[in-house]
Coordinates of C-alpha atoms in Angstrom, one line a residue:
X869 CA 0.0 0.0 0.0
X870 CA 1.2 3.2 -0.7
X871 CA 1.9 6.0 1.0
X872 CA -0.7 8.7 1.8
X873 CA -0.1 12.0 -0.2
X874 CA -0.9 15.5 1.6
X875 CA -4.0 17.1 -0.1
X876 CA -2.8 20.1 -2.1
X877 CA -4.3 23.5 -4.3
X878 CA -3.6 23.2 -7.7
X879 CA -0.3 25.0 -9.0
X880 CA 0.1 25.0 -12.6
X881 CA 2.1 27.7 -13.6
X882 CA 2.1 27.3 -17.6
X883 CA -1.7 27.9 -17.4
X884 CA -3.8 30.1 -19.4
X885 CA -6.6 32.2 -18.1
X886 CA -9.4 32.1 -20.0
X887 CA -10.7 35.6 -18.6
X888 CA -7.2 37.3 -17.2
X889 CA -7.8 39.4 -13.6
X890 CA -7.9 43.2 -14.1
X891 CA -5.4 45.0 -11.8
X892 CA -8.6 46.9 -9.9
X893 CA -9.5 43.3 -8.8
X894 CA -5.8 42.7 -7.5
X895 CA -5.7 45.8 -5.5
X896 CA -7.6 45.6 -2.4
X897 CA -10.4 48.2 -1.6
X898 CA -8.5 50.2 1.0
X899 CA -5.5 50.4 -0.1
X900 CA -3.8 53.7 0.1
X901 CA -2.9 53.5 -3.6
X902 CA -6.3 54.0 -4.6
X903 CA -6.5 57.4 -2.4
X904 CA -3.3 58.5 -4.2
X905 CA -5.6 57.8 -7.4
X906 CA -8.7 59.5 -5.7
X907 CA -6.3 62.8 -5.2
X908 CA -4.4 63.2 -7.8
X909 CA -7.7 62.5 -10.3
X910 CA -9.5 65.3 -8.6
X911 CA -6.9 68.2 -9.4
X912 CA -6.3 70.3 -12.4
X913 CA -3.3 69.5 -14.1
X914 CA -3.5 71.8 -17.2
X915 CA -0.5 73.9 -15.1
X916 CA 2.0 70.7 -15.7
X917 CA 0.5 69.9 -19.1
X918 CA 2.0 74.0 -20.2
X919 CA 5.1 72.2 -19.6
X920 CA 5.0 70.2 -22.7
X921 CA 5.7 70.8 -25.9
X922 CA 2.7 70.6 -28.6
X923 CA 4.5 68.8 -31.3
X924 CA 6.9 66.2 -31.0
X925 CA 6.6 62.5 -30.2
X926 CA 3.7 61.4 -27.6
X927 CA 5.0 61.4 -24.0
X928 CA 4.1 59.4 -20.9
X929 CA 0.8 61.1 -19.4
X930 CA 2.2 63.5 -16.1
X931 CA -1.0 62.5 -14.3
X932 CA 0.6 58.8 -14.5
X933 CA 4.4 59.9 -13.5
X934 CA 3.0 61.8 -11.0
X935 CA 0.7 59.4 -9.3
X936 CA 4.3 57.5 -9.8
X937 CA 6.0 59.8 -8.1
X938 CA 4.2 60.4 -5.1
X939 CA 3.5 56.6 -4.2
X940 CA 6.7 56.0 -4.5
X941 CA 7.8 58.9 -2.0
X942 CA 4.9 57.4 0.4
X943 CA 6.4 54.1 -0.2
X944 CA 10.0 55.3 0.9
X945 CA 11.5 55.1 -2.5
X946 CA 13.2 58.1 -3.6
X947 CA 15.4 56.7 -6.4
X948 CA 14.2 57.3 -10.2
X949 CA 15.8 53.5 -10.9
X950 CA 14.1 52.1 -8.1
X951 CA 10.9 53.6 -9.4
X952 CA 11.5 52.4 -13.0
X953 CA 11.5 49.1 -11.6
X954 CA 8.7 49.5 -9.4
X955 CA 6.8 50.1 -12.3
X956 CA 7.8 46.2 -13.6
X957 CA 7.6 44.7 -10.1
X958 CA 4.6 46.2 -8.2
X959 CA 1.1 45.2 -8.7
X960 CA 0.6 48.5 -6.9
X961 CA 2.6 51.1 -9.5
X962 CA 1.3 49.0 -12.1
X963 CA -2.2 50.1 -11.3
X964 CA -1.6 53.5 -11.3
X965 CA 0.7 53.2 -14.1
X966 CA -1.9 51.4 -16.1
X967 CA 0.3 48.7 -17.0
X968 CA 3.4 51.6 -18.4
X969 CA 6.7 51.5 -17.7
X970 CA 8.6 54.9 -17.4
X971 CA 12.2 54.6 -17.3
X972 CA 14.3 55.9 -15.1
X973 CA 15.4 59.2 -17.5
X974 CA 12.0 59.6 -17.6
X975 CA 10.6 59.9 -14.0
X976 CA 14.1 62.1 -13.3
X977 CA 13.1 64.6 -16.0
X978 CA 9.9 64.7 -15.2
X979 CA 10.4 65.3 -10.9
X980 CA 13.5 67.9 -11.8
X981 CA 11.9 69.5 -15.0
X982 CA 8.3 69.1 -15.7
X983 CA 7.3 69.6 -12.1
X984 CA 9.6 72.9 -11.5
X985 CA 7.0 75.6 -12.3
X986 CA 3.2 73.7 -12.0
X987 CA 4.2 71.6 -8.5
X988 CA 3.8 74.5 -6.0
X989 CA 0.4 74.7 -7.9
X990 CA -0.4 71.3 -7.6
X991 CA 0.4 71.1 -3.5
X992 CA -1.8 73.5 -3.3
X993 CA -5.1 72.2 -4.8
X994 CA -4.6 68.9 -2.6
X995 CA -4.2 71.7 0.4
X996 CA -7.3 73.4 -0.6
X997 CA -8.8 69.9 -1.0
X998 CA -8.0 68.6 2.2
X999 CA -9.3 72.0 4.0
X1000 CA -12.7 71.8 2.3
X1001 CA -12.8 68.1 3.5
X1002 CA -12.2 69.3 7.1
X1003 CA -9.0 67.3 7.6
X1004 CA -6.9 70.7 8.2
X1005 CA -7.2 74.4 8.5
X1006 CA -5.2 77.0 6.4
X1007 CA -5.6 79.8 9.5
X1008 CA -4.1 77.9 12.4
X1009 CA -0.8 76.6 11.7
X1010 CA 1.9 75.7 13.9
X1011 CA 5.2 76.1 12.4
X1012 CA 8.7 74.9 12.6
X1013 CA 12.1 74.1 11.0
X1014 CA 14.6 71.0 10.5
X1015 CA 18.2 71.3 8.6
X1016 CA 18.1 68.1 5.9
X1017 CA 21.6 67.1 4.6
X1018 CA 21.8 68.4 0.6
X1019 CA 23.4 65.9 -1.6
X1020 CA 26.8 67.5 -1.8
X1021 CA 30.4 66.8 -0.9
X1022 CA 31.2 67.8 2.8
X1023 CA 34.8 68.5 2.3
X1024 CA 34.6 70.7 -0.9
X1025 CA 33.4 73.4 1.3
X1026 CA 34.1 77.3 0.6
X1027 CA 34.2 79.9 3.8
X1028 CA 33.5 83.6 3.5
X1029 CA 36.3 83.9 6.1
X1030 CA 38.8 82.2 4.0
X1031 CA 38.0 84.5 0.9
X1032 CA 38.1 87.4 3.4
X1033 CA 41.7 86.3 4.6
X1034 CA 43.1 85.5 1.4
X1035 CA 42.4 88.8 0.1
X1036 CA 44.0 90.3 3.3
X1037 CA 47.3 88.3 2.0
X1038 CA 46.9 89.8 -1.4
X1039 CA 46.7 93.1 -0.2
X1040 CA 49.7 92.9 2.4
X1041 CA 51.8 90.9 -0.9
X1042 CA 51.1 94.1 -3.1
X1043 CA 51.9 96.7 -1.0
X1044 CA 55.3 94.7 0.3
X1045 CA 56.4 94.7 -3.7
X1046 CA 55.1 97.8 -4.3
X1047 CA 57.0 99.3 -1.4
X1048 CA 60.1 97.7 -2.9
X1049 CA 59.5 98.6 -6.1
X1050 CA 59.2 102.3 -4.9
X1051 CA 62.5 102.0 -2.8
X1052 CA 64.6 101.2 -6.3
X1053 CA 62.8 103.4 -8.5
X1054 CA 64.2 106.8 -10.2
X1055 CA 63.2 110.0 -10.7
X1056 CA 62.4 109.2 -14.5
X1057 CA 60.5 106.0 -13.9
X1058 CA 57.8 108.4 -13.2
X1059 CA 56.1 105.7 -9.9
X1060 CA 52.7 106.3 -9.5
X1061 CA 51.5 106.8 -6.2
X1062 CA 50.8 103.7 -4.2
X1063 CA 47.3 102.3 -5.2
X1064 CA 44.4 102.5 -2.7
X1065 CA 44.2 98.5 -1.6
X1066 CA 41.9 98.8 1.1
X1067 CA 39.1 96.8 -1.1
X1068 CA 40.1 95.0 -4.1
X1069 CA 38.9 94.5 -7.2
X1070 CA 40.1 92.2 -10.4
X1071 CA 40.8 95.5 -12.2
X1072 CA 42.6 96.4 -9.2
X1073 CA 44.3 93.9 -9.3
X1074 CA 45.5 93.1 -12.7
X1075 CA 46.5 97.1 -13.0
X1076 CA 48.9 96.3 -9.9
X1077 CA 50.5 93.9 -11.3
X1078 CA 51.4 95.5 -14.4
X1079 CA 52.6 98.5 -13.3
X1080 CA 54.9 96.4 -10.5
X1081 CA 56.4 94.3 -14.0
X1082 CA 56.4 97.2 -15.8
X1083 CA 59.2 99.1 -13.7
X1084 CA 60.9 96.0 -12.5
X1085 CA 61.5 94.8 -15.6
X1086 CA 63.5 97.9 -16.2
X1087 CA 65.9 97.3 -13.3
X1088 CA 68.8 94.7 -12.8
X1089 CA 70.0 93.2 -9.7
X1090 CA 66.7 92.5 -8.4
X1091 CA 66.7 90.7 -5.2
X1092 CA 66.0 86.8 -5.9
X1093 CA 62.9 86.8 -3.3
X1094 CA 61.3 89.3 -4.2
X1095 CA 61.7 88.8 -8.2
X1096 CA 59.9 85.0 -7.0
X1097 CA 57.2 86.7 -5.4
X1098 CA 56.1 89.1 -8.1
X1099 CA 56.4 85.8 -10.6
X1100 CA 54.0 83.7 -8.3
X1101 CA 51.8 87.2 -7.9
X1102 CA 51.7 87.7 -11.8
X1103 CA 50.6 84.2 -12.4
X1104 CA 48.3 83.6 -9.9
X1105 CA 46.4 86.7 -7.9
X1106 CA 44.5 88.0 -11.1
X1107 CA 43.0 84.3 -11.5
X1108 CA 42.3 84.4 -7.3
X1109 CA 40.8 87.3 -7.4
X1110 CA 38.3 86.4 -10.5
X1111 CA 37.6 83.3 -8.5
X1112 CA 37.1 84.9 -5.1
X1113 CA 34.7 87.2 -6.9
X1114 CA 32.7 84.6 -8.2
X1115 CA 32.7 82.9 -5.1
X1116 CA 31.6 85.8 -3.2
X1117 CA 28.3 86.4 -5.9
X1118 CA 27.4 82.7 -4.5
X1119 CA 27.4 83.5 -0.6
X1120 CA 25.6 86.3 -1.0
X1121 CA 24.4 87.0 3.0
X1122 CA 26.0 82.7 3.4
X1123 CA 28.8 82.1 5.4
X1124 CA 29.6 79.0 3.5
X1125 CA 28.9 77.1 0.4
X1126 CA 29.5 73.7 -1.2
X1127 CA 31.2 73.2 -4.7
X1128 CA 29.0 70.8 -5.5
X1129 CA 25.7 72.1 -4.2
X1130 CA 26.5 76.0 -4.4
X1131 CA 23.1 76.1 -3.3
X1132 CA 23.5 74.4 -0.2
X1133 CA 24.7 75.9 3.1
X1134 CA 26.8 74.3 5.9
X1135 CA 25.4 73.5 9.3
X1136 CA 25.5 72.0 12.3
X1137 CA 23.2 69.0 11.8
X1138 CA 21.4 66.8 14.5
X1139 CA 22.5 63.9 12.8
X1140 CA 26.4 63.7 14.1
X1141 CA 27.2 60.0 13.2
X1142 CA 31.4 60.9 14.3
X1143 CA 30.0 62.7 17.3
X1144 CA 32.3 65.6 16.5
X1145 CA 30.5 68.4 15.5
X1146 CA 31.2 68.1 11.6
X1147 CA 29.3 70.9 9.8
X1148 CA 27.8 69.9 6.7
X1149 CA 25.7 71.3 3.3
X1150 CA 22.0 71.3 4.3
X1151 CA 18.9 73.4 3.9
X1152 CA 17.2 74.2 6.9
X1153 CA 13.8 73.1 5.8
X1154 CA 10.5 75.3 7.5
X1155 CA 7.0 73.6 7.8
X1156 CA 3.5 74.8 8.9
X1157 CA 1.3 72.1 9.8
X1158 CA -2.7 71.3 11.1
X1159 CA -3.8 68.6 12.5
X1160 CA 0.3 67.0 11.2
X1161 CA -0.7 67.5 7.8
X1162 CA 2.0 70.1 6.1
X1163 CA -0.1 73.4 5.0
X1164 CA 3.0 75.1 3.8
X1165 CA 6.8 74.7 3.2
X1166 CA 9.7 77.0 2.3
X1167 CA 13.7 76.3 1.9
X1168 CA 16.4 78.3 3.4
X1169 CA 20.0 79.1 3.5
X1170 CA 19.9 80.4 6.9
X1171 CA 21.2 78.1 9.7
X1172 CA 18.6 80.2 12.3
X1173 CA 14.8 79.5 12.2
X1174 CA 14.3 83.2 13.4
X1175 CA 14.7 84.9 10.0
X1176 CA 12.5 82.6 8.2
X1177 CA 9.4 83.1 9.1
X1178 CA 9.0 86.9 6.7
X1179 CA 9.7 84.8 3.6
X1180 CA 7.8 81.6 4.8
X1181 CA 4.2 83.6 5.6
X1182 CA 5.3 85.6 1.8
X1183 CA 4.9 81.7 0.9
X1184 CA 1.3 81.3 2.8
X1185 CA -0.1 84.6 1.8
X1186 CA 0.9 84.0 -2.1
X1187 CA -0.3 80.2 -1.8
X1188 CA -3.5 81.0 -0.5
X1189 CA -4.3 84.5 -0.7
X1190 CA -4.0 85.1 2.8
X1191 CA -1.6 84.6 6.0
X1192 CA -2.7 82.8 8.8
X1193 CA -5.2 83.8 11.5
X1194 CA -3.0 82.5 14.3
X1195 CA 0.6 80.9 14.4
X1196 CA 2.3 78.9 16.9
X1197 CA 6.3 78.2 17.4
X1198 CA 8.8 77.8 19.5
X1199 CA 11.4 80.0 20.8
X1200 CA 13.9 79.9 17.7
X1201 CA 11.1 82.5 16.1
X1202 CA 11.0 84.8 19.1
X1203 CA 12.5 88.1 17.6
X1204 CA 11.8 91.7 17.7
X1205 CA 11.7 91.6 14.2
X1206 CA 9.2 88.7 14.2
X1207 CA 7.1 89.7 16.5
X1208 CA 6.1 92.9 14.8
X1209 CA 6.0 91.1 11.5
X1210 CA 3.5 89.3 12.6
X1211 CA 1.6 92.1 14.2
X1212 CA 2.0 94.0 11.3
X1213 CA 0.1 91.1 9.6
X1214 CA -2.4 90.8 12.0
X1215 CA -1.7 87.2 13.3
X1216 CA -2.3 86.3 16.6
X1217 CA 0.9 84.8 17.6
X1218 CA 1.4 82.0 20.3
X1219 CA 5.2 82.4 19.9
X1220 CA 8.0 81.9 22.8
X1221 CA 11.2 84.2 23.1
X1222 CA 14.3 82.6 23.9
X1223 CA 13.7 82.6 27.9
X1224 CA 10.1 81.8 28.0
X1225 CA 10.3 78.7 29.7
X1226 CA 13.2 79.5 32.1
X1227 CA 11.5 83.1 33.2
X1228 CA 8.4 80.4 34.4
X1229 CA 10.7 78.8 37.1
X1230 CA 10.9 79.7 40.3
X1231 CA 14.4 79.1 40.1
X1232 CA 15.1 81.1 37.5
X1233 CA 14.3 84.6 39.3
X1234 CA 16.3 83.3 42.4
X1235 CA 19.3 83.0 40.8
X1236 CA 19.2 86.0 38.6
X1237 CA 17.0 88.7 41.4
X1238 CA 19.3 91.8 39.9
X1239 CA 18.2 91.5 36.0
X1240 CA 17.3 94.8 34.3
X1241 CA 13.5 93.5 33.8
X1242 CA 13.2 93.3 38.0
X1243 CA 14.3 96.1 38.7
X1244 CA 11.4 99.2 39.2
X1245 CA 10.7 101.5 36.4
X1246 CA 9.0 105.2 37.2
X1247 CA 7.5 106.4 33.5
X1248 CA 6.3 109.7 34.6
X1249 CA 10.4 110.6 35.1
X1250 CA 11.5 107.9 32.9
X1251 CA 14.2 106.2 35.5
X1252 CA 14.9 103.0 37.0
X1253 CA 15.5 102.3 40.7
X1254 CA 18.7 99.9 41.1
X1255 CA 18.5 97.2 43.9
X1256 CA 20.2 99.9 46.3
X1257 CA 17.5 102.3 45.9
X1258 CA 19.1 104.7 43.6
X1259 CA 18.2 106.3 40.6
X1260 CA 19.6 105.2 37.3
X1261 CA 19.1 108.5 35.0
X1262 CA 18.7 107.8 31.1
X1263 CA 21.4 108.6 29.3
X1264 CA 20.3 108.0 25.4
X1265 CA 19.3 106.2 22.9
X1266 CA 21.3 103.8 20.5
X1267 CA 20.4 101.7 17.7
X1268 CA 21.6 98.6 16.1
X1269 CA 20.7 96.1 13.5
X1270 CA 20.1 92.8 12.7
X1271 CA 22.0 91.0 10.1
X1272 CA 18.5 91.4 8.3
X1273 CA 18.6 95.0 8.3
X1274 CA 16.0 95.0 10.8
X1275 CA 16.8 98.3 13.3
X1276 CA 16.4 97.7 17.2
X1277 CA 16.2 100.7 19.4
X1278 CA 17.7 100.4 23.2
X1279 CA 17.5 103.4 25.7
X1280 CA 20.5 103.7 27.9
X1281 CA 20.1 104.0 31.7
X1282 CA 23.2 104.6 33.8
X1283 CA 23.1 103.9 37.9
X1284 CA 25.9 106.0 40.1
X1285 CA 27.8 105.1 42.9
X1286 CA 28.6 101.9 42.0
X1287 CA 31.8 101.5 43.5
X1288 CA 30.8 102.0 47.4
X1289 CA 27.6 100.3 46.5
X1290 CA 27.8 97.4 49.0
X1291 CA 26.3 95.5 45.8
X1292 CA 29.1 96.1 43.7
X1293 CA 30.1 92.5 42.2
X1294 CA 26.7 90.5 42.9
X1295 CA 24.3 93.4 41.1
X1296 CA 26.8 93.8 37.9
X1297 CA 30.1 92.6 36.6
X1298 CA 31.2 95.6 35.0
X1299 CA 33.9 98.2 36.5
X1300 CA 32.3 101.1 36.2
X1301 CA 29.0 102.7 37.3
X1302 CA 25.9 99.7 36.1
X1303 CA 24.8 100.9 32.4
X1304 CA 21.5 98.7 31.6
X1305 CA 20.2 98.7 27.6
X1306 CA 16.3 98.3 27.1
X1307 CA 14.7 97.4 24.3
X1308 CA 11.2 99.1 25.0
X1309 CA 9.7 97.5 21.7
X1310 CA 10.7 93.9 22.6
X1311 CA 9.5 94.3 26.1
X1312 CA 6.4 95.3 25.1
X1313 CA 6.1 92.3 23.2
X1314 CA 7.4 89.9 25.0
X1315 CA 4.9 91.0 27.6
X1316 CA 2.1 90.6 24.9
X1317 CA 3.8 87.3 24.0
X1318 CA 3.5 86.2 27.9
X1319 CA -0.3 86.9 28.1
X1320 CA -1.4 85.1 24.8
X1321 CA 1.0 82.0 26.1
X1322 CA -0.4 81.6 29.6
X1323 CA -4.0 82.2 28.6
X1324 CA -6.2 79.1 28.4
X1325 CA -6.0 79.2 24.8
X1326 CA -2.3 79.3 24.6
X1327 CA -1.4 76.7 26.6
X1328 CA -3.4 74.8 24.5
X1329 CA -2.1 76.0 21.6
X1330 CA 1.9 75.3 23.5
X1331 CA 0.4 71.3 24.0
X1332 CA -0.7 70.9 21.0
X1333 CA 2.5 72.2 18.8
X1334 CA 4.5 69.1 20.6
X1335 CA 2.2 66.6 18.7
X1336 CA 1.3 68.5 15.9
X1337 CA 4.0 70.3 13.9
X1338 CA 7.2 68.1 15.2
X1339 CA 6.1 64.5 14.9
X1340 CA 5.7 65.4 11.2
X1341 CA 9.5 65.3 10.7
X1342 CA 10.2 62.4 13.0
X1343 CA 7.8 60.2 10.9
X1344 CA 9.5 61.7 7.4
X1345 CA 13.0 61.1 9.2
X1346 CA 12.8 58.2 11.1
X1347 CA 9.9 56.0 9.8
X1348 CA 10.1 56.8 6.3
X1349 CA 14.4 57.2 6.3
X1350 CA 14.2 60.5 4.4
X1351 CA 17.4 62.4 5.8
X1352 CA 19.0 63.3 3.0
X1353 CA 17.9 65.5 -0.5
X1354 CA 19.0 63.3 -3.5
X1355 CA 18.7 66.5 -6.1
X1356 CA 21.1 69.2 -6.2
X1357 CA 20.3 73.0 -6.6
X1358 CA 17.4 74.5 -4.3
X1359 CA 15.1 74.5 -7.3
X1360 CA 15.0 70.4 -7.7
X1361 CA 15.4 70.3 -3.7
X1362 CA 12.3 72.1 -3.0
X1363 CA 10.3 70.1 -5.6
X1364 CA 11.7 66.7 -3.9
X1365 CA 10.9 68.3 -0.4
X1366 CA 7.3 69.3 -2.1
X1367 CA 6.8 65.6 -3.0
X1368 CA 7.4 64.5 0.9
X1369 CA 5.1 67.2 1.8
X1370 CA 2.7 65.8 -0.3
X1371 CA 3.0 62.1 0.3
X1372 CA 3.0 63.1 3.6
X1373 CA -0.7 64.1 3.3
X1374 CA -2.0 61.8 1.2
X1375 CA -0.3 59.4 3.5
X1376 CA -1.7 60.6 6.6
X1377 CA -5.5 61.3 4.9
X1378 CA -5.4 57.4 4.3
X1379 CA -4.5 56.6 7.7

């Protein structure tokens, strides 16, 4: 008797279907795919289709590549080969492919190309979608910033300090050969007067270098040094210089750039694998979110959240016709400037200045009882009473400003006596009589600032920011592994950072 076979399904792989599946019956009802479909069908595209030209051979349809595109970024994968051969692989891409398959040139012209003037547009309508839908509101945001690495060389790095020094080398090689030069000069050689090097030029430059060949050439028994310097200042400053120049056009306001990203800005990242503090090329990338679904995004240079926020409400006002009714951050937006932007713009802002949180601690005012904000202010004579009692008399005004132009005004206020005060030491740390600078605007603000953040409302708002706006870049950084741009130029960046954005949505409207 034989042995007992195990009861198995049929598996005949060479077999024919009579009636082949169709890919809507392979995809299961609530599968997030088909709300990437749902979206993307329900927006106008005729923004991306202006990027085509009218005659030509027929292309891949963009509302394909970018239904593509997006469920790829929700599915973590952010290569244009990996999406080609998605495409092949994926039951999923193949239904919203419709059974095409982009290659990889494809997809990477159309994210880096197609997309660069019609994608702002198109975040936008899912936006406006999403608000009508109630899953988010347009007029509270809460609103914050993360630096993303750019994908760029960290060691071909150029410094505005090192440009500034080099040029200070120039100058001090010019005026040592022009010195010499002048020392062994004639009466008929007819030396100009020394040439004004306190800013250079390439004209400058090249007009120095000239005239120092032109009369040295005339002379004999030129000592060997110097002869070698003006050779290595002939052959190389006038190229330096061009180059610095250049270099300089790319910083702009930057401290830094890279070589191979002059877009990209180095900073101090969170990520420090080597645990040593290694800046590298980034954008610090700014976010407003509702209910963790990204409203608006901008890109930066700037290595400080604080002056973002002018350019990032431009963004919100020019997206959807207004800014914000109310706006909440943390303290990296706490400026002067900032707070009367936003005043200015009639926002109700539930934003914290850099010592917020300490100023709420008991501990805080014990260990600092002689601060300028403690001590007693009389505005009918417009003086301050130090900790001894006295009288500390304005003095004047002076005024300062930001590296945004912005102008702060602080009124002076000098205290007398200081050095038999029995104080002296514990109230200040200066020698002389206490001098204490107040910035009347900011205080005003701050103290505006303090009531909207310990109202009802405001601690609400302060509770909710914590789960609303920052888990939004843990789950694009940590769950979804997106630390690090793979385009290069802020143009392409802020399309790729759009398409996170948007997946990001979609993504969490699914959930």
């Amino acid at each position: 008797m034989g042995r007992r076979q195990p009861n198995f399904k049929p598996y005949h792989q060479q077999q024919l279907m009579l009636l082949p599946p169709s890919l809507d019956e392979l995809v299961p009802k609530g599968h997030v795919v088909r709300v990437v479909d749902d979206v993307i069908n329900k927006i106008n595209l005729e923004p991306l289709n202006a990027a085509y030209y009218l005659t030509g051979p027929a292309s891949y349809h963009p509302q394909m590549l970018l239904k593509v595109l997006v469920f790829g970024y929700m599915s973590n994968i952010y290569s244009s080969r990996k999406l080609e051969a998605a495409c092949k692989e994926s039951i999923y891409f193949m239904y919203l492919s419709s059974m095409s398959f982009p290659d990889h040139n494809t997809i990477n012209r159309f994210r880096g190309v197609r997309l660069k003037d019609a994608f702002r547009t198109i975040f936008e309508q899912v936006v406006t979608l999403l608000a009508q839908e109630g899953y988010l509101s347009i007029e509270e945001v809460f609103t914050d910033g993360t630096k993303i690495e750019a994908n760029a060389n960290k060691y071909t790095f150029v410094w505005k300090k090192a440009i500034a020094s080099s040029k200070e080398k120039m100058k001090k090689q010019l005026s040592e050969i022009w010195a010499y030069a002048q020392s062994l000069a004639a009466t008929e050689d007819n030396m100009p007067e020394p040439p004004d090097l306190t800013t250079i030029n390439k004209e400058k430059v090249q007009d120095t270098v000239d005239t120092l060949n032109q009369v040295l050439s005339k002379k004999e028994n030129i000592d060997k040094k110097m002869k070698a310097k003006l050779g290595y200042v002939t052959k190389h400053y006038p190229v330096n210089i061009a180059r610095y120049e250049q270099q300089e056009a790319i910083l702009g306001d930057r401290n830094s750039f890279s070589k191979t990203d002059p877009d990209a800005t180095f900073m101090k990242l969170k990520e420090d694998h080597m645990r040593n503090g290694q800046l590298k090329p980034a954008y610090n990338v700014q976010i407003s979110t509702s209910n963790q679904f990204i409203v608006n995004y901008t890109l930066h240079p700037n290595t400080t959240d604080t002056n973002t926020l002018a350019s990032h409400l431009e963004q919100h006002e020019k997206s959807f016709g207004a800014g914000p009714k109310s706006l909440t951050a943390d303290a990296g937006y706490g400026s002067e400037e900032n707070y009367t932007l936003l005043e200015e713009k009639k926002v109700t802002a539930f934003v914290k200045y850099n010592l917020f949180d300490k100023r709420q601690s008991r501990t805080f005012h014990k260990k600092h009882p002689f601060a300028a904000d403690k001590l007693y202010y009389n505005p009918k004579q417009d003086h301050y009473i130090c900790p001894m009692g006295q009288k500390m008399a304005y003095i004047g005004e002076r005024t300062r400003k930001t590296t945004t132009g912005f102008a702060q005004t602080l009124r002076l206020y000098k205290a007398r006596n200081c050095q038999s005060c029995p104080l002296n030491g514990a109230c200040h740390k200066s020698q002389g009589d206490r001098v204490i600078q107040i910035n009347v605007n900011l205080e005003r603000k701050k103290q505006q600032a303090d009531q909207l953040l310990t109202s009802e409302e405001g601690i609400q708002k302060q509770k909710k920011r914590c789960f609303d706006v920052e888990p939004v870049f843990g789950n694009i950084k940590n769950n979804h592994g997106f630390r690090r741009f793979m385009l290069r130029g802020k143009q392409k960046v802020e399309i790729e950072w759009g398409l996170i954005a948007l997946a990001q949505n979609i993504r969490k409207k699914a959930a």
